[in-house]
Amino acid sequence: MEDKQILCVGLVVLDIISVVDKYPEEDTDSRCLSQRWQRGGNASNSCTVLSLLGAPCAFMGSMAPGHVADFLVADFRQRGVDVSQVAWQGKGETPCSCCIVNNSNGSRTIVLYDTNLPDVSATDFDNVDLTRFKWIHIEGRNASEQVKMLQRIERHNATQPPGQKIQVSVEVEKPREELFSCLPPFHCPQVFVSKDVARHLGYRSAVEALRGLYGRVRKGATLICAWAEEGADALGPDGRLLHSDAFPPPRVVDTLGAGDTFNASVIFSLSQGKTMQEALRFGCQVAGKKCGLQGFEGIV
C-alpha cells in the first residue's frame, strides 16, 4: 500500500535570486556574484524540504499556464513532489519575486510581484481526496476560504478511527489580523506563528509571543514560534514551554526559505512519531544547516 502523503497548501512563486557580496546602495550599478531561478513560496519550499527529507508530499496552490508555471512544475517533478492538486487558474499570472541575498551575512531582501492570480478556494479543496494524506499543512493566506478547508478536514476526521485521522498544521507568517480566524476553533493541533507576526503584535521574544497568543488557538493545540538565532519554542496544552537552541552554521550565507525549512522539518519529525521537543531540535538543526548553503541542496 502506497504511503500517505503530506500536503502543503499555499504559495508558489518564481524566485529570481541575485547573490551579492554586499547589499547595493540605491541608484547604483553593481555586479552580483551569481544569479539563479529557484522555485519559491512558503508551501512550495516546505515541499522541497519534505521531499529532501524523504517524505512523500504534494503541493496545492494556484498557477496560471505559461513559461513560469512550466519551470515551476518541472522543478516540482524533479524534486519528486506531486503536483496533481495544483489549482490551474484561467486568469492572472503566476507570481514572481526578485530576491537579493547578501553573501556576507545571509540576509535576504524580497520584492514580490503579487499578481492578480486567485488563491486556492474551498471549492478547489473540495476536489481533494483526503484519504490520500496523513498530514495537511496550510500556509495562512485567504483566511475565509481556508477556514472552510479546515472545517472539511474536521468533518472528515470525525468519521475516521484514531489512526486514520489527518494531522493538521497552520502557518501564520504575515502580520494580518484576519489570518487569526484560521486558528480557533477548528482542528489545528499545530500552529506555527512567525517572528514577524509576533513582533508586529508587540512581543519581544518567542516565549512572550507564545504566552500572549496561546489563548487564540483551540484547546489542546500546540503553538510554535521560531526566533532565528535564538532558536525556537513551543507551548502545548500542558502549559509546559519547550525550547531548542539554534544550530548556526560556521557562516550564514542564505536565509531565504529558512523558516519554511524549520516548519517542514518539524512537521516531518512529528509525522514520524517524534515528540515536540525532538521535532523542535530537528527543525532548528535542519534550518541552521540550510542557512549555511545557497538554496536547499545539501540540507540532508
GROMACS .gro file of C-alpha atoms in nm:
model
  300
    1MET     CA    1   0.000   0.000   0.000
    2GLU     CA    2   0.136   0.342  -0.100
    3ASP     CA    3   0.247   0.568   0.185
    4LYS     CA    4   0.014   0.854   0.259
    5GLN     CA    5   0.144   1.197   0.166
    6ILE     CA    6   0.194   1.528   0.339
    7LEU     CA    7   0.001   1.800   0.153
    8CYS     CA    8   0.118   2.162   0.168
    9VAL     CA    9  -0.138   2.424   0.064
   10GLY     CA   10  -0.021   2.776  -0.019
   11LEU     CA   11   0.202   2.982  -0.242
   12VAL     CA   12   0.443   2.901  -0.522
   13VAL     CA   13   0.642   3.175  -0.695
   14LEU     CA   14   0.939   3.205  -0.924
   15ASP     CA   15   1.230   3.349  -0.725
   16ILE     CA   16   1.495   3.526  -0.933
   17ILE     CA   17   1.783   3.532  -0.686
   18SER     CA   18   2.088   3.755  -0.713
   19VAL     CA   19   2.369   3.678  -0.468
   20VAL     CA   20   2.576   3.987  -0.386
   21ASP     CA   21   2.886   4.048  -0.176
   22LYS     CA   22   2.716   4.341  -0.004
   23TYR     CA   23   2.373   4.499  -0.020
   24PRO     CA   24   2.370   4.756  -0.303
   25GLU     CA   25   2.315   5.124  -0.244
   26GLU     CA   26   2.012   5.281  -0.406
   27ASP     CA   27   2.061   5.422  -0.756
   28THR     CA   28   2.393   5.244  -0.817
   29ASP     CA   29   2.513   4.988  -1.071
   30SER     CA   30   2.681   4.673  -0.940
   31ARG     CA   31   2.751   4.313  -1.035
   32CYS     CA   32   2.623   4.009  -0.850
   33LEU     CA   33   2.828   3.704  -0.757
   34SER     CA   34   2.574   3.467  -0.906
   35GLN     CA   35   2.213   3.453  -1.018
   36ARG     CA   36   1.963   3.170  -1.035
   37TRP     CA   37   1.599   3.089  -1.087
   38GLN     CA   38   1.453   2.899  -0.794
   39ARG     CA   39   1.105   2.776  -0.709
   40GLY     CA   40   0.990   2.964  -0.401
   41GLY     CA   41   0.687   3.037  -0.185
   42ASN     CA   42   0.630   2.909   0.169
   43ALA     CA   43   0.430   2.595   0.096
   44SER     CA   44   0.639   2.523  -0.212
   45ASN     CA   45   0.966   2.548  -0.017
   46SER     CA   46   0.828   2.324   0.257
   47CYS     CA   47   0.751   2.061  -0.009
   48THR     CA   48   1.111   2.081  -0.130
   49VAL     CA   49   1.241   2.021   0.222
   50LEU     CA   50   0.994   1.740   0.293
   51SER     CA   51   1.096   1.566  -0.027
   52LEU     CA   52   1.466   1.600   0.056
   53LEU     CA   53   1.395   1.452   0.398
   54GLY     CA   54   1.230   1.153   0.230
   55ALA     CA   55   0.861   1.224   0.292
   56PRO     CA   56   0.607   1.162   0.015
   57CYS     CA   57   0.448   1.502  -0.037
   58ALA     CA   58   0.217   1.703  -0.260
   59PHE     CA   59   0.168   2.070  -0.332
   60MET     CA   60  -0.163   2.252  -0.371
   61GLY     CA   61  -0.157   2.611  -0.488
   62SER     CA   62  -0.257   2.830  -0.778
   63MET     CA   63  -0.071   2.864  -1.106
   64ALA     CA   64  -0.155   3.012  -1.444
   65PRO     CA   65  -0.036   2.836  -1.761
   66GLY     CA   66   0.279   2.984  -1.916
   67HIS     CA   67   0.658   2.974  -1.916
   68VAL     CA   68   0.691   3.048  -1.543
   69ALA     CA   69   0.448   2.771  -1.449
   70ASP     CA   70   0.628   2.528  -1.684
   71PHE     CA   71   0.954   2.595  -1.497
   72LEU     CA   72   0.790   2.555  -1.156
   73VAL     CA   73   0.610   2.231  -1.244
   74ALA     CA   74   0.927   2.082  -1.392
   75ASP     CA   75   1.116   2.168  -1.074
   76PHE     CA   76   0.845   2.018  -0.851
   77ARG     CA   77   0.861   1.696  -1.054
   78GLN     CA   78   1.240   1.689  -1.043
   79ARG     CA   79   1.214   1.700  -0.664
   80GLY     CA   80   0.954   1.423  -0.660
   81VAL     CA   81   0.672   1.649  -0.541
   82ASP     CA   82   0.321   1.552  -0.654
   83VAL     CA   83   0.155   1.841  -0.842
   84SER     CA   84  -0.176   1.671  -0.921
   85GLN     CA   85  -0.354   1.900  -0.672
   86VAL     CA   86  -0.246   2.228  -0.837
   87ALA     CA   87  -0.538   2.467  -0.895
   88TRP     CA   88  -0.490   2.588  -1.253
   89GLN     CA   89  -0.638   2.933  -1.298
   90GLY     CA   90  -0.786   3.078  -1.615
   91LYS     CA   91  -0.692   3.435  -1.527
   92GLY     CA   92  -0.398   3.610  -1.367
   93GLU     CA   93  -0.026   3.539  -1.381
   94THR     CA   94   0.195   3.310  -1.177
   95PRO     CA   95   0.377   3.538  -0.928
   96CYS     CA   96   0.744   3.621  -0.947
   97SER     CA   97   0.981   3.776  -0.694
   98CYS     CA   98   1.325   3.933  -0.715
   99CYS     CA   99   1.545   3.835  -0.422
  100ILE     CA  100   1.878   3.984  -0.316
  101VAL     CA  101   2.082   3.751  -0.095
  102ASN     CA  102   2.375   3.918   0.082
  103ASN     CA  103   2.658   3.665   0.084
  104SER     CA  104   2.837   3.846   0.368
  105ASN     CA  105   2.561   3.795   0.626
  106GLY     CA  106   2.296   3.576   0.462
  107SER     CA  107   2.020   3.838   0.470
  108ARG     CA  108   1.752   3.818   0.205
  109THR     CA  109   1.552   4.106   0.062
  110ILE     CA  110   1.242   4.012  -0.137
  111VAL     CA  111   1.039   4.221  -0.379
  112LEU     CA  112   0.730   4.026  -0.481
  113TYR     CA  113   0.517   4.098  -0.784
  114ASP     CA  114   0.190   3.981  -0.627
  115THR     CA  115  -0.020   3.923  -0.936
  116ASN     CA  116  -0.396   3.902  -0.970
  117LEU     CA  117  -0.385   3.521  -0.950
  118PRO     CA  118  -0.672   3.386  -0.736
  119ASP     CA  119  -0.573   3.180  -0.433
  120VAL     CA  120  -0.687   2.822  -0.386
  121SER     CA  121  -1.054   2.825  -0.287
  122ALA     CA  122  -1.260   2.597  -0.065
  123THR     CA  123  -1.430   2.476  -0.384
  124ASP     CA  124  -1.090   2.372  -0.522
  125PHE     CA  125  -1.017   2.195  -0.194
  126ASP     CA  126  -1.347   2.007  -0.212
  127ASN     CA  127  -1.198   1.810  -0.502
  128VAL     CA  128  -0.910   1.679  -0.290
  129ASP     CA  129  -0.928   1.311  -0.193
  130LEU     CA  130  -0.846   1.346   0.176
  131THR     CA  131  -0.783   0.974   0.220
  132ARG     CA  132  -0.451   1.018   0.036
  133PHE     CA  133  -0.300   1.233   0.311
  134LYS     CA  134  -0.173   1.181   0.664
  135TRP     CA  135  -0.090   1.547   0.721
  136ILE     CA  136  -0.216   1.874   0.569
  137HIS     CA  137  -0.021   2.194   0.625
  138ILE     CA  138  -0.191   2.523   0.533
  139GLU     CA  139   0.000   2.846   0.478
  140GLY     CA  140  -0.230   3.121   0.602
  141ARG     CA  141  -0.343   3.334   0.308
  142ASN     CA  142  -0.713   3.375   0.218
  143ALA     CA  143  -0.844   3.307   0.566
  144SER     CA  144  -1.217   3.294   0.492
  145GLU     CA  145  -1.166   3.016   0.235
  146GLN     CA  146  -0.909   2.832   0.444
  147VAL     CA  147  -1.145   2.815   0.741
  148LYS     CA  148  -1.381   2.618   0.517
  149MET     CA  149  -1.095   2.386   0.421
  150LEU     CA  150  -1.020   2.325   0.788
  151GLN     CA  151  -1.388   2.257   0.854
  152ARG     CA  152  -1.388   1.995   0.579
  153ILE     CA  153  -1.085   1.822   0.732
  154GLU     CA  154  -1.257   1.834   1.071
  155ARG     CA  155  -1.569   1.665   0.930
  156HIS     CA  156  -1.355   1.402   0.758
  157ASN     CA  157  -1.161   1.327   1.076
  158ALA     CA  158  -1.486   1.284   1.270
  159THR     CA  159  -1.560   0.977   1.055
  160GLN     CA  160  -1.215   0.818   1.088
  161PRO     CA  161  -1.063   0.589   1.351
  162PRO     CA  162  -0.780   0.747   1.555
  163GLY     CA  163  -0.501   0.601   1.342
  164GLN     CA  164  -0.652   0.737   1.018
  165LYS     CA  165  -0.719   1.095   1.121
  166ILE     CA  166  -0.532   1.364   0.927
  167GLN     CA  167  -0.290   1.576   1.127
  168VAL     CA  168  -0.325   1.948   1.053
  169SER     CA  169  -0.094   2.245   1.089
  170VAL     CA  170  -0.137   2.611   1.001
  171GLU     CA  171   0.129   2.874   0.945
  172VAL     CA  172   0.058   3.237   1.033
  173GLU     CA  173   0.353   3.420   0.880
  174LYS     CA  174   0.213   3.752   0.759
  175PRO     CA  175   0.105   4.017   1.013
  176ARG     CA  176  -0.258   4.030   0.902
  177GLU     CA  177  -0.519   4.008   1.174
  178GLU     CA  178  -0.769   3.821   0.956
  179LEU     CA  179  -0.534   3.523   0.944
  180PHE     CA  180  -0.605   3.454   1.310
  181SER     CA  181  -0.953   3.343   1.206
  182CYS     CA  182  -0.778   3.029   1.080
  183LEU     CA  183  -0.680   2.932   1.433
  184PRO     CA  184  -0.983   2.859   1.656
  185PRO     CA  185  -1.192   2.663   1.689
  186PHE     CA  186  -1.107   2.415   1.413
  187HIS     CA  187  -0.878   2.115   1.415
  188CYS     CA  188  -0.530   2.274   1.413
  189PRO     CA  189  -0.318   2.072   1.654
  190GLN     CA  190  -0.003   2.259   1.546
  191VAL     CA  191   0.011   2.633   1.474
  192PHE     CA  192   0.331   2.799   1.354
  193VAL     CA  193   0.346   3.173   1.420
  194SER     CA  194   0.634   3.372   1.272
  195LYS     CA  195   0.875   3.609   1.443
  196ASP     CA  196   0.746   3.885   1.213
  197VAL     CA  197   0.387   3.836   1.331
  198ALA     CA  198   0.495   3.818   1.695
  199ARG     CA  199   0.695   4.141   1.670
  200HIS     CA  200   0.412   4.313   1.483
  201LEU     CA  201   0.186   4.230   1.774
  202GLY     CA  202   0.434   4.378   2.022
  203TYR     CA  203   0.604   4.065   2.154
  204ARG     CA  204   0.978   4.076   2.211
  205SER     CA  205   1.057   3.705   2.229
  206ALA     CA  206   0.918   3.368   2.127
  207VAL     CA  207   0.824   3.286   2.486
  208GLU     CA  208   0.639   3.615   2.528
  209ALA     CA  209   0.454   3.556   2.199
  210LEU     CA  210   0.353   3.201   2.289
  211ARG     CA  211   0.215   3.305   2.626
  212GLY     CA  212   0.035   3.603   2.478
  213LEU     CA  213  -0.115   3.423   2.179
  214TYR     CA  214  -0.194   3.081   2.323
  215GLY     CA  215  -0.546   3.187   2.416
  216ARG     CA  216  -0.624   3.230   2.045
  217VAL     CA  217  -0.568   2.866   1.950
  218ARG     CA  218  -0.809   2.584   2.011
  219LYS     CA  219  -0.797   2.378   2.326
  220GLY     CA  220  -0.532   2.110   2.303
  221ALA     CA  221  -0.324   2.278   2.031
  222THR     CA  222   0.048   2.342   2.032
  223LEU     CA  223   0.175   2.686   1.932
  224ILE     CA  224   0.526   2.703   1.781
  225CYS     CA  225   0.745   3.008   1.724
  226ALA     CA  226   1.096   3.017   1.578
  227TRP     CA  227   1.309   3.320   1.659
  228ALA     CA  228   1.607   3.299   1.421
  229GLU     CA  229   1.942   3.280   1.605
  230GLU     CA  230   1.763   3.241   1.940
  231GLY     CA  231   1.619   2.904   1.841
  232ALA     CA  232   1.255   2.802   1.871
  233ASP     CA  233   0.994   2.747   2.139
  234ALA     CA  234   0.663   2.566   2.167
  235LEU     CA  235   0.375   2.579   2.415
  236GLY     CA  236   0.124   2.295   2.440
  237PRO     CA  237  -0.188   2.212   2.638
  238ASP     CA  238   0.007   2.102   2.944
  239GLY     CA  239   0.136   2.459   2.982
  240ARG     CA  240   0.499   2.350   2.961
  241LEU     CA  241   0.730   2.563   2.749
  242LEU     CA  242   0.968   2.371   2.526
  243HIS     CA  243   1.283   2.523   2.379
  244SER     CA  244   1.556   2.432   2.133
  245ASP     CA  245   1.868   2.636   2.081
  246ALA     CA  246   1.960   2.738   1.728
  247PHE     CA  247   2.226   2.548   1.535
  248PRO     CA  248   2.400   2.819   1.334
  249PRO     CA  249   2.634   2.716   1.053
  250PRO     CA  250   3.000   2.824   1.055
  251ARG     CA  251   2.899   3.107   0.820
  252VAL     CA  252   2.549   3.227   0.734
  253VAL     CA  253   2.520   3.271   0.356
  254ASP     CA  254   2.149   3.237   0.264
  255THR     CA  255   1.846   3.263   0.494
  256LEU     CA  256   1.591   3.257   0.210
  257GLY     CA  257   1.348   2.977   0.298
  258ALA     CA  258   1.492   2.912   0.645
  259GLY     CA  259   1.153   2.947   0.814
  260ASP     CA  260   0.992   2.714   0.560
  261THR     CA  261   1.273   2.467   0.626
  262PHE     CA  262   1.208   2.481   1.000
  263ASN     CA  263   0.832   2.427   0.956
  264ALA     CA  264   0.878   2.136   0.717
  265SER     CA  265   1.138   1.969   0.939
  266VAL     CA  266   0.914   1.997   1.246
  267ILE     CA  267   0.621   1.851   1.050
  268PHE     CA  268   0.839   1.569   0.917
  269SER     CA  269   0.965   1.483   1.264
  270LEU     CA  270   0.617   1.486   1.420
  271SER     CA  271   0.480   1.275   1.133
  272GLN     CA  272   0.747   1.017   1.217
  273GLY     CA  273   0.614   0.990   1.573
  274LYS     CA  274   0.878   1.207   1.742
  275THR     CA  275   0.800   1.424   2.042
  276MET     CA  276   0.757   1.801   2.010
  277GLN     CA  277   1.089   1.852   2.189
  278GLU     CA  278   1.264   1.626   1.938
  279ALA     CA  279   1.084   1.797   1.649
  280LEU     CA  280   1.188   2.146   1.766
  281ARG     CA  281   1.551   2.039   1.787
  282PHE     CA  282   1.541   1.872   1.445
  283GLY     CA  283   1.375   2.177   1.291
  284CYS     CA  284   1.645   2.407   1.428
  285GLN     CA  285   1.920   2.171   1.313
  286VAL     CA  286   1.797   2.147   0.953
  287ALA     CA  287   1.714   2.520   0.932
  288GLY     CA  288   2.059   2.604   1.065
  289LYS     CA  289   2.224   2.386   0.807
  290LYS     CA  290   2.017   2.547   0.532
  291CYS     CA  291   2.140   2.894   0.635
  292GLY     CA  292   2.495   2.783   0.555
  293LEU     CA  293   2.401   2.682   0.200
  294GLN     CA  294   2.281   2.856  -0.113
  295GLY     CA  295   1.941   2.702  -0.189
  296PHE     CA  296   1.832   2.370  -0.040
  297GLU     CA  297   2.079   2.117  -0.181
  298GLY     CA  298   2.283   1.958   0.093
  299ILE     CA  299   2.047   2.012   0.387
  300VAL     CA  300   2.045   1.632   0.441
   0.00000   0.00000   0.00000
